[in-house]
Coordinates of C-alpha atoms and ligand atoms in Angstrom, one line a residue:
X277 CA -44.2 48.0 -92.8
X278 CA -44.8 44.4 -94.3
X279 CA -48.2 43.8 -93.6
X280 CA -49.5 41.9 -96.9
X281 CA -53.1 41.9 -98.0
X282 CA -55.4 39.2 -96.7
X283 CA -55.0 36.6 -99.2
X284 CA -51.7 36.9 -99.2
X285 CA -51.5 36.0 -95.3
X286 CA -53.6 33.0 -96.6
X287 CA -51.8 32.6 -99.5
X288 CA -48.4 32.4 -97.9
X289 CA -49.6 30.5 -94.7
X290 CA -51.0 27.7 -96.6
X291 CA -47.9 27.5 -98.2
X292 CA -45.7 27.2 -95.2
X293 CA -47.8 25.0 -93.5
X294 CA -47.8 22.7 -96.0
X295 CA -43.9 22.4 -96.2
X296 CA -43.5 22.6 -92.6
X297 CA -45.6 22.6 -89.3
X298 CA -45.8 26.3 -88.0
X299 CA -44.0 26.3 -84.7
X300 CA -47.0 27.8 -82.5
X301 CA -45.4 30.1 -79.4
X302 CA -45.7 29.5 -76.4
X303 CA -43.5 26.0 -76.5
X304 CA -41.6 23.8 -74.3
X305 CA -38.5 24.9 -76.3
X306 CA -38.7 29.3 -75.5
X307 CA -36.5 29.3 -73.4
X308 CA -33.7 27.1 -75.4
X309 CA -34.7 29.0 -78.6
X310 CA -33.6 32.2 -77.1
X311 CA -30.6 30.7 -75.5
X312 CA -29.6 29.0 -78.8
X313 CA -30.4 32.1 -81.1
X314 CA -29.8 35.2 -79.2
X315 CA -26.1 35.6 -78.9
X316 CA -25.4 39.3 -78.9
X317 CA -27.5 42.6 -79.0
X318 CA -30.8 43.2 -77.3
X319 CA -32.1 40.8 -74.8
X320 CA -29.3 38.5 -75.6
X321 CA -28.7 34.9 -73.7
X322 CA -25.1 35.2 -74.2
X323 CA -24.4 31.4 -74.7
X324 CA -22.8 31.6 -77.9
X325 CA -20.9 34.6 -76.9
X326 CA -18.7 32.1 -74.3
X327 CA -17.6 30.1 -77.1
X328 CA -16.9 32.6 -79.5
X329 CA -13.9 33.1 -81.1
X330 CA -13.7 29.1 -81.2
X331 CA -9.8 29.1 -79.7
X332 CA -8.7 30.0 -76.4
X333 CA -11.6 31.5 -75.1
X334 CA -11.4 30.0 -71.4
X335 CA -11.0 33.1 -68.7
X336 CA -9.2 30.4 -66.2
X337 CA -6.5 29.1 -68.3
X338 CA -5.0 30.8 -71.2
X339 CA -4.3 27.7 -73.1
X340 CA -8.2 26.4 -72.8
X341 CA -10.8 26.8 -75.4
X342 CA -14.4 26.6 -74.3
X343 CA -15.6 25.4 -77.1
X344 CA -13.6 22.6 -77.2
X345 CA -14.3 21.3 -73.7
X346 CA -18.0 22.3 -74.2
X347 CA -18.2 19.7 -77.7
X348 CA -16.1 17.0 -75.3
X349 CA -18.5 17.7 -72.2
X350 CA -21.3 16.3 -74.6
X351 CA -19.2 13.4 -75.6
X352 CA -18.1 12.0 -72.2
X353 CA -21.4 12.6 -70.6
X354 CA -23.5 10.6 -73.2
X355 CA -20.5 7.7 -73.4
X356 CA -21.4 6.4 -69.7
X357 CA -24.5 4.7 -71.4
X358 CA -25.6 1.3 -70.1
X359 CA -28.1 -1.2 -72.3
X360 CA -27.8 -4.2 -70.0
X361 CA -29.6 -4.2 -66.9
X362 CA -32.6 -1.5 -68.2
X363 CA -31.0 1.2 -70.7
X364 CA -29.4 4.4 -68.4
X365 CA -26.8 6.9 -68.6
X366 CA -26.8 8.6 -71.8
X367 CA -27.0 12.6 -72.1
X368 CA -28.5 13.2 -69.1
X369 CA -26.1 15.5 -67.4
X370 CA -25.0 12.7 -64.7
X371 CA -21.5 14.2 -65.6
X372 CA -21.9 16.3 -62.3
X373 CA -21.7 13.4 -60.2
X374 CA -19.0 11.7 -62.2
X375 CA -15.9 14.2 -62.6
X376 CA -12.6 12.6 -62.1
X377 CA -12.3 8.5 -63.5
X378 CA -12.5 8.5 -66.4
X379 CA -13.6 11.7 -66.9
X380 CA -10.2 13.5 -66.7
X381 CA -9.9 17.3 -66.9
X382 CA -10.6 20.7 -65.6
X383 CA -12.7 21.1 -68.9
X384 CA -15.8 19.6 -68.3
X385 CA -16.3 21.5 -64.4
X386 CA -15.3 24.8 -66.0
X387 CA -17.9 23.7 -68.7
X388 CA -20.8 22.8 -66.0
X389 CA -19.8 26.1 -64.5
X390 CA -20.7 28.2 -67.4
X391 CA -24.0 26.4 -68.1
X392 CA -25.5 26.2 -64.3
X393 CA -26.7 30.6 -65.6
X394 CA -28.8 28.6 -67.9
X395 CA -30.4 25.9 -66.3
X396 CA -34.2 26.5 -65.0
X397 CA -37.4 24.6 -64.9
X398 CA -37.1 25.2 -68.9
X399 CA -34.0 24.3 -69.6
X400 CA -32.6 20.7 -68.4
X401 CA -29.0 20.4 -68.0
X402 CA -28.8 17.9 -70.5
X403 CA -30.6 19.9 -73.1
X404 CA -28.2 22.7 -72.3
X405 CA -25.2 20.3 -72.8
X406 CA -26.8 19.3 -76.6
X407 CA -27.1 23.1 -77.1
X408 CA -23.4 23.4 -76.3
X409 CA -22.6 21.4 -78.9
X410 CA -24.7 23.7 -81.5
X411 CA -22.9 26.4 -80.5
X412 CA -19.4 25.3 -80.0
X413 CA -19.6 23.4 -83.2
X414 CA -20.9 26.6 -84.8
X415 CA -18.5 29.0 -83.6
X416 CA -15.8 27.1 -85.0
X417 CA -17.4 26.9 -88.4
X418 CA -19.1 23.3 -88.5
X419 CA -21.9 22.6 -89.8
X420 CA -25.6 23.4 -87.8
X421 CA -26.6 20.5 -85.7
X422 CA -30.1 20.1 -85.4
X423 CA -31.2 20.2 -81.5
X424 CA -34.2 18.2 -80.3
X425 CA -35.3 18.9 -76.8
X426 CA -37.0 17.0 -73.5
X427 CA -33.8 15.1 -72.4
X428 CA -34.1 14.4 -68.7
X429 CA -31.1 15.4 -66.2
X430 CA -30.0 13.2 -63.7
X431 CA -29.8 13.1 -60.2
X432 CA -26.8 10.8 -59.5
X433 CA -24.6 8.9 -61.0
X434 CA -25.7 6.8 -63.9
X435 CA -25.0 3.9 -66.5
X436 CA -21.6 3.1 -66.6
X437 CA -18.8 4.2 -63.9
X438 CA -15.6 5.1 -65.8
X439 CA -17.7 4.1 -69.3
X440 CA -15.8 6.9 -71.1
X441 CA -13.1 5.6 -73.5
X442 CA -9.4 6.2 -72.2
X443 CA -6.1 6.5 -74.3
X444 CA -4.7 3.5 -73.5
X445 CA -7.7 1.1 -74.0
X446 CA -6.8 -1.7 -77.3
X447 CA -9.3 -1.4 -80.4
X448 CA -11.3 -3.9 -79.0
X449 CA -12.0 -2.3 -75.9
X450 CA -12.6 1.1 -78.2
X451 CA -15.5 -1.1 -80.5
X452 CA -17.1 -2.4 -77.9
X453 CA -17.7 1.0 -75.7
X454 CA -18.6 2.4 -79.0
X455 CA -21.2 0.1 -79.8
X456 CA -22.3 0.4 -76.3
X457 CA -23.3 4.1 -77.5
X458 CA -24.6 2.4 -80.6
X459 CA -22.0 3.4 -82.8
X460 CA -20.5 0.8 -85.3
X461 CA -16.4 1.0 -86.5
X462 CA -17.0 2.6 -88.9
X463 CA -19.0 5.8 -87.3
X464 CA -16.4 5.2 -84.0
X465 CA -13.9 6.3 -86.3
X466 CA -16.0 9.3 -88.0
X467 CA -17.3 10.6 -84.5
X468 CA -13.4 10.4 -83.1
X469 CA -12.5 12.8 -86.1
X470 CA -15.9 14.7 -85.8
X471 CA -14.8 15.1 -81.9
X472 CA -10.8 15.6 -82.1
X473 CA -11.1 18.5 -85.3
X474 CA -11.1 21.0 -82.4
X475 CA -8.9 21.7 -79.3
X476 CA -5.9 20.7 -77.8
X477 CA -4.7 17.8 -75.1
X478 CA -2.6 18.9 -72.2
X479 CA 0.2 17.1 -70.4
X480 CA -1.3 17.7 -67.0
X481 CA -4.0 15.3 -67.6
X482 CA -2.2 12.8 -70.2
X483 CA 1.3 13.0 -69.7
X484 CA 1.9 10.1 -71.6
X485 CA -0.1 11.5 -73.9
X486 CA 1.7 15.0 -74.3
X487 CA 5.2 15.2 -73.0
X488 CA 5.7 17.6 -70.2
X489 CA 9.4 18.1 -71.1
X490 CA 8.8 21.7 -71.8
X491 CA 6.5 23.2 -69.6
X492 CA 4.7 21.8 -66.6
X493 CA 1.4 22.2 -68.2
X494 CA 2.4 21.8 -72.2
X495 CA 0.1 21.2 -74.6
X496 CA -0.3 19.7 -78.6
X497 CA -3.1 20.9 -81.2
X498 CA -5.1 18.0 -82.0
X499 CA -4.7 19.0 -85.9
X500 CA -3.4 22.1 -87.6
X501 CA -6.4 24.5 -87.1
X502 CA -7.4 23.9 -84.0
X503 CA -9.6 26.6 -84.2
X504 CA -11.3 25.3 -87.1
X505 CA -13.9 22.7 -87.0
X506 CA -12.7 21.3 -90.3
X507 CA -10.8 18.2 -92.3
X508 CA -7.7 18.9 -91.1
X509 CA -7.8 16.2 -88.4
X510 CA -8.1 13.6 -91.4
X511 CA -5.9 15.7 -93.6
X512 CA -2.8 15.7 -91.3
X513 CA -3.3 12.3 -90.5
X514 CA -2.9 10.8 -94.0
X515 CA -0.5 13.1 -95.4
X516 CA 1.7 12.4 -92.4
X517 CA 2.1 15.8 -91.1
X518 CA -0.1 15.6 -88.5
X519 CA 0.3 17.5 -85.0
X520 CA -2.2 15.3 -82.7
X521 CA -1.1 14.2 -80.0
X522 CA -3.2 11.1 -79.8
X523 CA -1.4 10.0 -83.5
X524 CA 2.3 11.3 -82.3
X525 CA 5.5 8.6 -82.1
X526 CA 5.3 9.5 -78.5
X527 CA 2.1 8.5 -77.6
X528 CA 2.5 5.2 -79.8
X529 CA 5.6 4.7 -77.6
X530 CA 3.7 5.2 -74.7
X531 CA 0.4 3.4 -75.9
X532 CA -1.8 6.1 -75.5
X533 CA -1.8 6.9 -79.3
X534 CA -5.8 6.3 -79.5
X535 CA -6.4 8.4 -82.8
X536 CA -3.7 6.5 -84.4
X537 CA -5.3 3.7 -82.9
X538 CA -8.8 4.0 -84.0
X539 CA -8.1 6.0 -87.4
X540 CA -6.0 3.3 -88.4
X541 CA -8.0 0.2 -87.4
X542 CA -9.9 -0.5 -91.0
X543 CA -6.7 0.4 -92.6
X544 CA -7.6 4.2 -92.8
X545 CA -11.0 2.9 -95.0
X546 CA -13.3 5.7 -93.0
X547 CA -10.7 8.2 -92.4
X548 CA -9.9 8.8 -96.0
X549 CA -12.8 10.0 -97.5
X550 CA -13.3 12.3 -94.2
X551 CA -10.3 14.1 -95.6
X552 CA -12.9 15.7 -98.1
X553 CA -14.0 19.1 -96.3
X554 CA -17.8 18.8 -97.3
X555 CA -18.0 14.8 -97.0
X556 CA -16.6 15.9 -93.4
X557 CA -18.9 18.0 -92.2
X558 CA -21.8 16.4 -93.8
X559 CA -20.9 13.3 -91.6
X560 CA -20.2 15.2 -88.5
X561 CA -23.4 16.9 -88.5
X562 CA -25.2 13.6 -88.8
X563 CA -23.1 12.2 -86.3
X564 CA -22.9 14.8 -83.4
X565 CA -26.8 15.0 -83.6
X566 CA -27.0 11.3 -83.3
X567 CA -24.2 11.8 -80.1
X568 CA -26.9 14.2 -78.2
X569 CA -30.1 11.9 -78.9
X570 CA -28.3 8.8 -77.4
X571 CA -30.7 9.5 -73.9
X572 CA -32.3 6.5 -72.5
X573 CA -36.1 7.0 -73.9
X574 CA -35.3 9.0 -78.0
X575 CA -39.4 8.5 -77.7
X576 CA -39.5 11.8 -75.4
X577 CA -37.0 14.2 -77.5
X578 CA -39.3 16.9 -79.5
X579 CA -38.9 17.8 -83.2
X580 CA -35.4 20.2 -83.4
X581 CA -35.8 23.6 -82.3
X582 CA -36.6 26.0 -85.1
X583 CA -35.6 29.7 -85.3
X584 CA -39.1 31.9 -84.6
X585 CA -40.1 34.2 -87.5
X586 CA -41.8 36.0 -84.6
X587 CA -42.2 35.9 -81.2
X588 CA -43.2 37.4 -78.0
X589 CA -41.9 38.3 -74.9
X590 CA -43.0 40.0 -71.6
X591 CA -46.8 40.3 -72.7
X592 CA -48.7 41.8 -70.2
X593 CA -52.6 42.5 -70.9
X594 CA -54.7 44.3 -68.2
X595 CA -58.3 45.7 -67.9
X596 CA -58.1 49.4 -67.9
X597 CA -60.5 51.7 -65.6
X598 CA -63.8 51.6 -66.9
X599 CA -63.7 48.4 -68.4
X600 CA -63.7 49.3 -71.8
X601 CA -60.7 48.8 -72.8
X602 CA -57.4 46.9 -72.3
X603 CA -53.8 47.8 -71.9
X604 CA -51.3 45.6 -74.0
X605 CA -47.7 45.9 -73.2
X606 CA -45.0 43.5 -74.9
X607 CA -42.2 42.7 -76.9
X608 CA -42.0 41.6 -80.3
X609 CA -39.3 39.8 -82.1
X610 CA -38.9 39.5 -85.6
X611 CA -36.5 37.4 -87.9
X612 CA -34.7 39.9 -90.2
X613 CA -31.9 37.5 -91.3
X614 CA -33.4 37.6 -95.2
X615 CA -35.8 40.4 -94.9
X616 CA -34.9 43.7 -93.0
X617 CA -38.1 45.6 -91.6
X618 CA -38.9 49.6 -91.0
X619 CA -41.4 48.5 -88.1
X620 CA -43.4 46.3 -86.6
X621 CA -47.2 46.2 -86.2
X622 CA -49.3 43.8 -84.6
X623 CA -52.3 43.0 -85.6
X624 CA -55.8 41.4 -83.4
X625 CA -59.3 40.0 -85.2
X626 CA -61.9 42.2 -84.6
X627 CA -65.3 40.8 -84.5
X628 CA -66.1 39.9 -87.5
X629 CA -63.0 38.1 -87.6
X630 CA -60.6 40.3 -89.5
X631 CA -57.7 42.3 -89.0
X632 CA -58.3 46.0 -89.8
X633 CA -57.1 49.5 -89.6
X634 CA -58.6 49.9 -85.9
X635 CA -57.1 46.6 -84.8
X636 CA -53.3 47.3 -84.9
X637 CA -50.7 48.1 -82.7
X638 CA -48.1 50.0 -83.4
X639 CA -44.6 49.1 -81.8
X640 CA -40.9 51.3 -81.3
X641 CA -37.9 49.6 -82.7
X642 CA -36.1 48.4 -79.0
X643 CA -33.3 46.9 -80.8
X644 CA -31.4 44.4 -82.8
X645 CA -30.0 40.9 -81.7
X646 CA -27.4 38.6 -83.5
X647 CA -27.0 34.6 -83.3
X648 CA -24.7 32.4 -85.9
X649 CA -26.7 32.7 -88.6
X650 CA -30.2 34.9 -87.7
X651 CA -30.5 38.7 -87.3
X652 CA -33.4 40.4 -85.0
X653 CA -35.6 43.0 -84.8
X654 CA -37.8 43.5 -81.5
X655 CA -40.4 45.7 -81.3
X656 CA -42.1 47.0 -77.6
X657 CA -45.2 48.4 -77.4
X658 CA -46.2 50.3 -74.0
X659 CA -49.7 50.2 -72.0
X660 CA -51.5 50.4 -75.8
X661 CA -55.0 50.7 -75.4
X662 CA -57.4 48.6 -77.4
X663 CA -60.6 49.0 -77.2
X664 CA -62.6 45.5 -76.1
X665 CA -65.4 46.0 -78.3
X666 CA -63.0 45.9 -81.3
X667 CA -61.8 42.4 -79.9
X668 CA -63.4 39.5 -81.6
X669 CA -61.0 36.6 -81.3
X670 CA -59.9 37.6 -77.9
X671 CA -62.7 36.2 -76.4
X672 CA -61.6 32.8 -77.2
X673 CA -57.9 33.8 -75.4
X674 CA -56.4 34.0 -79.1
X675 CA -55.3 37.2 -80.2
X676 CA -53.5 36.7 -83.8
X677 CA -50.3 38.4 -85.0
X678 CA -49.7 39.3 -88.5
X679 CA -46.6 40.1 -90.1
X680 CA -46.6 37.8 -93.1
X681 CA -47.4 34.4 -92.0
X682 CA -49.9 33.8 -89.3
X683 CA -49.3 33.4 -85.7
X684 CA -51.5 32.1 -82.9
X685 CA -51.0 33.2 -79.1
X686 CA -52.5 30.8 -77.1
X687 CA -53.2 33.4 -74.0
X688 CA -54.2 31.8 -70.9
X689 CA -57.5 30.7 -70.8
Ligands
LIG116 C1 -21.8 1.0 -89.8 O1 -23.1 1.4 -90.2 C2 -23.1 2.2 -91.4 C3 -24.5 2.7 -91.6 O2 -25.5 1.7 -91.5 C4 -22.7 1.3 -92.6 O3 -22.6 2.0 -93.8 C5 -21.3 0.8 -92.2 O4 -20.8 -0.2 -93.2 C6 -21.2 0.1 -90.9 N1 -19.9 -0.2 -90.5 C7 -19.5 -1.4 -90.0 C8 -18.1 -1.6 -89.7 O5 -20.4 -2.3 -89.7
LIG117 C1 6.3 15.9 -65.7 O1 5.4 14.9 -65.1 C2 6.1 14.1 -64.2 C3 5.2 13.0 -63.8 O2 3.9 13.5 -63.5 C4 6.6 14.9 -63.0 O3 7.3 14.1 -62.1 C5 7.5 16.0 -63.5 O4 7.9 16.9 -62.5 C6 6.8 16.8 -64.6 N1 7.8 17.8 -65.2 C7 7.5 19.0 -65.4 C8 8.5 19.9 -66.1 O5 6.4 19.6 -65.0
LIG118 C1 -1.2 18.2 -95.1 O1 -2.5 18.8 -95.0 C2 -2.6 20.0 -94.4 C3 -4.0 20.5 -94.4 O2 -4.7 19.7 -93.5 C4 -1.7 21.0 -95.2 O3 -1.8 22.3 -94.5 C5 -0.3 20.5 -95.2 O4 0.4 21.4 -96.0 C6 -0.3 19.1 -95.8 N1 1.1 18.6 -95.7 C7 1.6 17.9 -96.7 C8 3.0 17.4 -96.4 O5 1.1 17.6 -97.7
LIG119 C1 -2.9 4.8 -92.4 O1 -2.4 6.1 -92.4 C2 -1.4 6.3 -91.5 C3 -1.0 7.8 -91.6 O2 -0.6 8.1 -92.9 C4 -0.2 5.4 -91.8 O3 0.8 5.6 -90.8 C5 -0.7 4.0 -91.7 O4 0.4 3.1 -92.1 C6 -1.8 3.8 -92.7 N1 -2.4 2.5 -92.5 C7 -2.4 1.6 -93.5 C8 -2.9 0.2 -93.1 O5 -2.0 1.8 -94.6
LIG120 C1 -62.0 52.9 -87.3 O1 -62.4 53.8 -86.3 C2 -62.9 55.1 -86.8 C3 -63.0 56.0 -85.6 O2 -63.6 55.4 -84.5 C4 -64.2 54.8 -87.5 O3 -64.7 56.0 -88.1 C5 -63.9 53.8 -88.6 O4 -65.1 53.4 -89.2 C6 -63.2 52.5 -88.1 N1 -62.8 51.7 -89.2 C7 -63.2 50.4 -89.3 C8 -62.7 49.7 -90.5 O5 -63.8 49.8 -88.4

């Protein structure tokens, strides 16, 4: 039991309002909170789990990683974004009607495959491509990007046809698309090492890229951990020892050596200090958020979606025979990550407009859920009765939940 004394529940809600705004349930973002959060265990979404371990993870080819083409999906879908002729394009999921171009790969169909489970009137496409990137990035040990929500999907193609750079363009070609997505050299260059620290490219889709010598489908790491979303990228690079493809003599033969290309073109100025593993993912988190909020209107996107300390699911209140009293079945899910808990109780104002004794309901433990970084508890609670003349705050469709901070369940009025 954690139920603190009243002044506590004041004490400790003042205080996290004041750092913070509470997120109130229900939200626009439910439905992408539990997708993003609830990996494995009870009631679990799953999402994360496709992308975990980081490597090979693909179930149609054995030399694919998910998360890789997940964290490129999000790349080459925002990079068709047009500012002339009225901003469009963007992350807007417009991918789905642009496959093949310049958009070259079995990745990014396998990628819209395992996303369509999760697309509903609550969750855009789009939105579930920027949550791809939290979780892809994650699984391979980056750093947590922040996801703000609202981004509108598409329903043809938009902004610019074949807008995605391509190997072979020249470094001024490369600038120019880049500040198209309105990122300068400089952040070109950190977003390509941000992008390329994962994965691998395969001679089927750039043979000039990767030689196809030794197998008809061969393929080169883009750094030395591949399976690591790390430094190495820039590591390799300057100490010459590098394994990517898009920096190898063969690809510079062929001019296709595009990380060479754009790594090298302030005379390694940006690249160098990337090689520092914390400078690296301190940039990469800025600059893969700032990747999924390049949408046509950034005025729509909410605040980033914020782990619940509590939340409810299923909730089902009915009169009971006799009218005296009313049934309350539901779900209750608690962050355990820094606190574990015995139980869960929930808690409703009475009259007089406190929680007491006679005002609680007691829940069974229905499990535990994992994400990357949170634990979970839910508790259920089955047809409880509660008596309506105990109900004070009820009558104004808010029933209050206590654990210790204070929640507010806007029922419907
Ligand atoms: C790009 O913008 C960043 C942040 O404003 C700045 O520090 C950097 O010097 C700029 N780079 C170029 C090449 O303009
Ligand atoms: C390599 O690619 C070339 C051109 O696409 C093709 O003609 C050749 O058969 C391929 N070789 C192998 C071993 O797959
Ligand atoms: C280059 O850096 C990588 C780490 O990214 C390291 O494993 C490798 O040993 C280094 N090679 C040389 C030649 O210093
Ligand atoms: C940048 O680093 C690469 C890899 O070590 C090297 O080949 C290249 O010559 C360097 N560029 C400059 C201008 O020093
Ligand atoms: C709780 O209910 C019991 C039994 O109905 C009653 O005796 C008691 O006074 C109630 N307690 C409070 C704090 O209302």
């Amino acid at each position: 039991m954690w139920n603190l004394p009243g002044s506590c529940l004041l004490l400790l809600s003042v205080i996290r309002c004041a750092t913070h705004a509470l997120q109130t349930w229900p939200s626009s973002i439910d439905e992408l909170e539990d997708i993003m959060f609830l990996n494995t265990g009870y009631r679990n979404r799953g999402f994360g789990a496709l992308v975990t371990p980081c490597g090979f993870t693909s179930t149609e080819d054995t030399t694919r990683s998910n998360a890789a083409e997940w964290l490129r999906t999000a790349f080459h879908d925002m990079a068709n974004i047009a500012l002339a002729g009225g901003r469009n394009g963007g992350l807007d999921a417009s991918l789905v009607y642009e496959l093949g171009a310049s958009n070259i790969g079995a990745g990014f169909e396998t990628t819209l495959r395992n996303f369509v489970p999760y697309y509903s009137t609550r969750s855009s496409m789009a939105d579930i491509i920027a949550l791809g990137v939290y979780a892809s990035v994650r699984s391979c040990g980056g750093p947590v990007i922040p996801i703000r929500t609202g981004r509108k999907d598409a329903i043809k193609q938009t902004g610019i046809i074949g807008g995605t750079p391509l190997p072979q363009n020249d470094i001024g070609t490369f600038v120019n698309q880049f500040h198209r997505m309105g990122f300068n050299q400089t952040e070109m260059i950190q977003l390509v090492a941000c992008g390329h620290t994962i994965g691998v490219t395969h001679s089927n889709d750039f043979p000039e890229v990767v030689s196809n010598a030794s197998a008809s489908n061969a393929f080169q790491s883009l750094d030395s951990t591949r399976n690591t979303f790390d430094s190495a990228i820039a590591q390799d690079y300057l100490n010459g020892s590098t394994t990517d493809a898009l920096s190898s003599q063969y690809a510079i033969a062929n001019k296709q050596a595009s990380d060479f290309v754009v790594f090298n073109s302030d005379n390694n100025a940006t690249i160098t200090p990337m090689a520092d593993p914390t400078t690296f993912q301190n940039i990469c988190q800025s600059l893969l958020q700032r990747m999924i909020e390049v949408v046509v209107d950034p005025s729509i996107l909410t605040d980033p979606i914020e782990v619940y300390d509590v939340k409810p699911a299923a909730l089902q209140l009915s009169l009971m025979d006799g009218g005296d009293q009313i049934s309350f079945t539901g779900e209750i899910r608690v962050r355990t990550t820094s606190k574990p808990i015995d139980s869960v109780q929930i808690m409703y104002w009475d009259r007089i407009g406190i929680p007491g004794p006679n005002n609680t309901i007691t829940t069974t433990l229905k499990g535990t859920a994992q994400g990357f970084e949170d634990q979970f508890s839910v508790g259920s609670a089955q047809h409880t009765a509660m008596t309506v003349s105990n109900i004070g705050s009820f009558m104004d469709s808010i029933l209050s939940f206590h654990q210790n901070l204070l929640y507010h369940l806007s029922l419907s009025k």
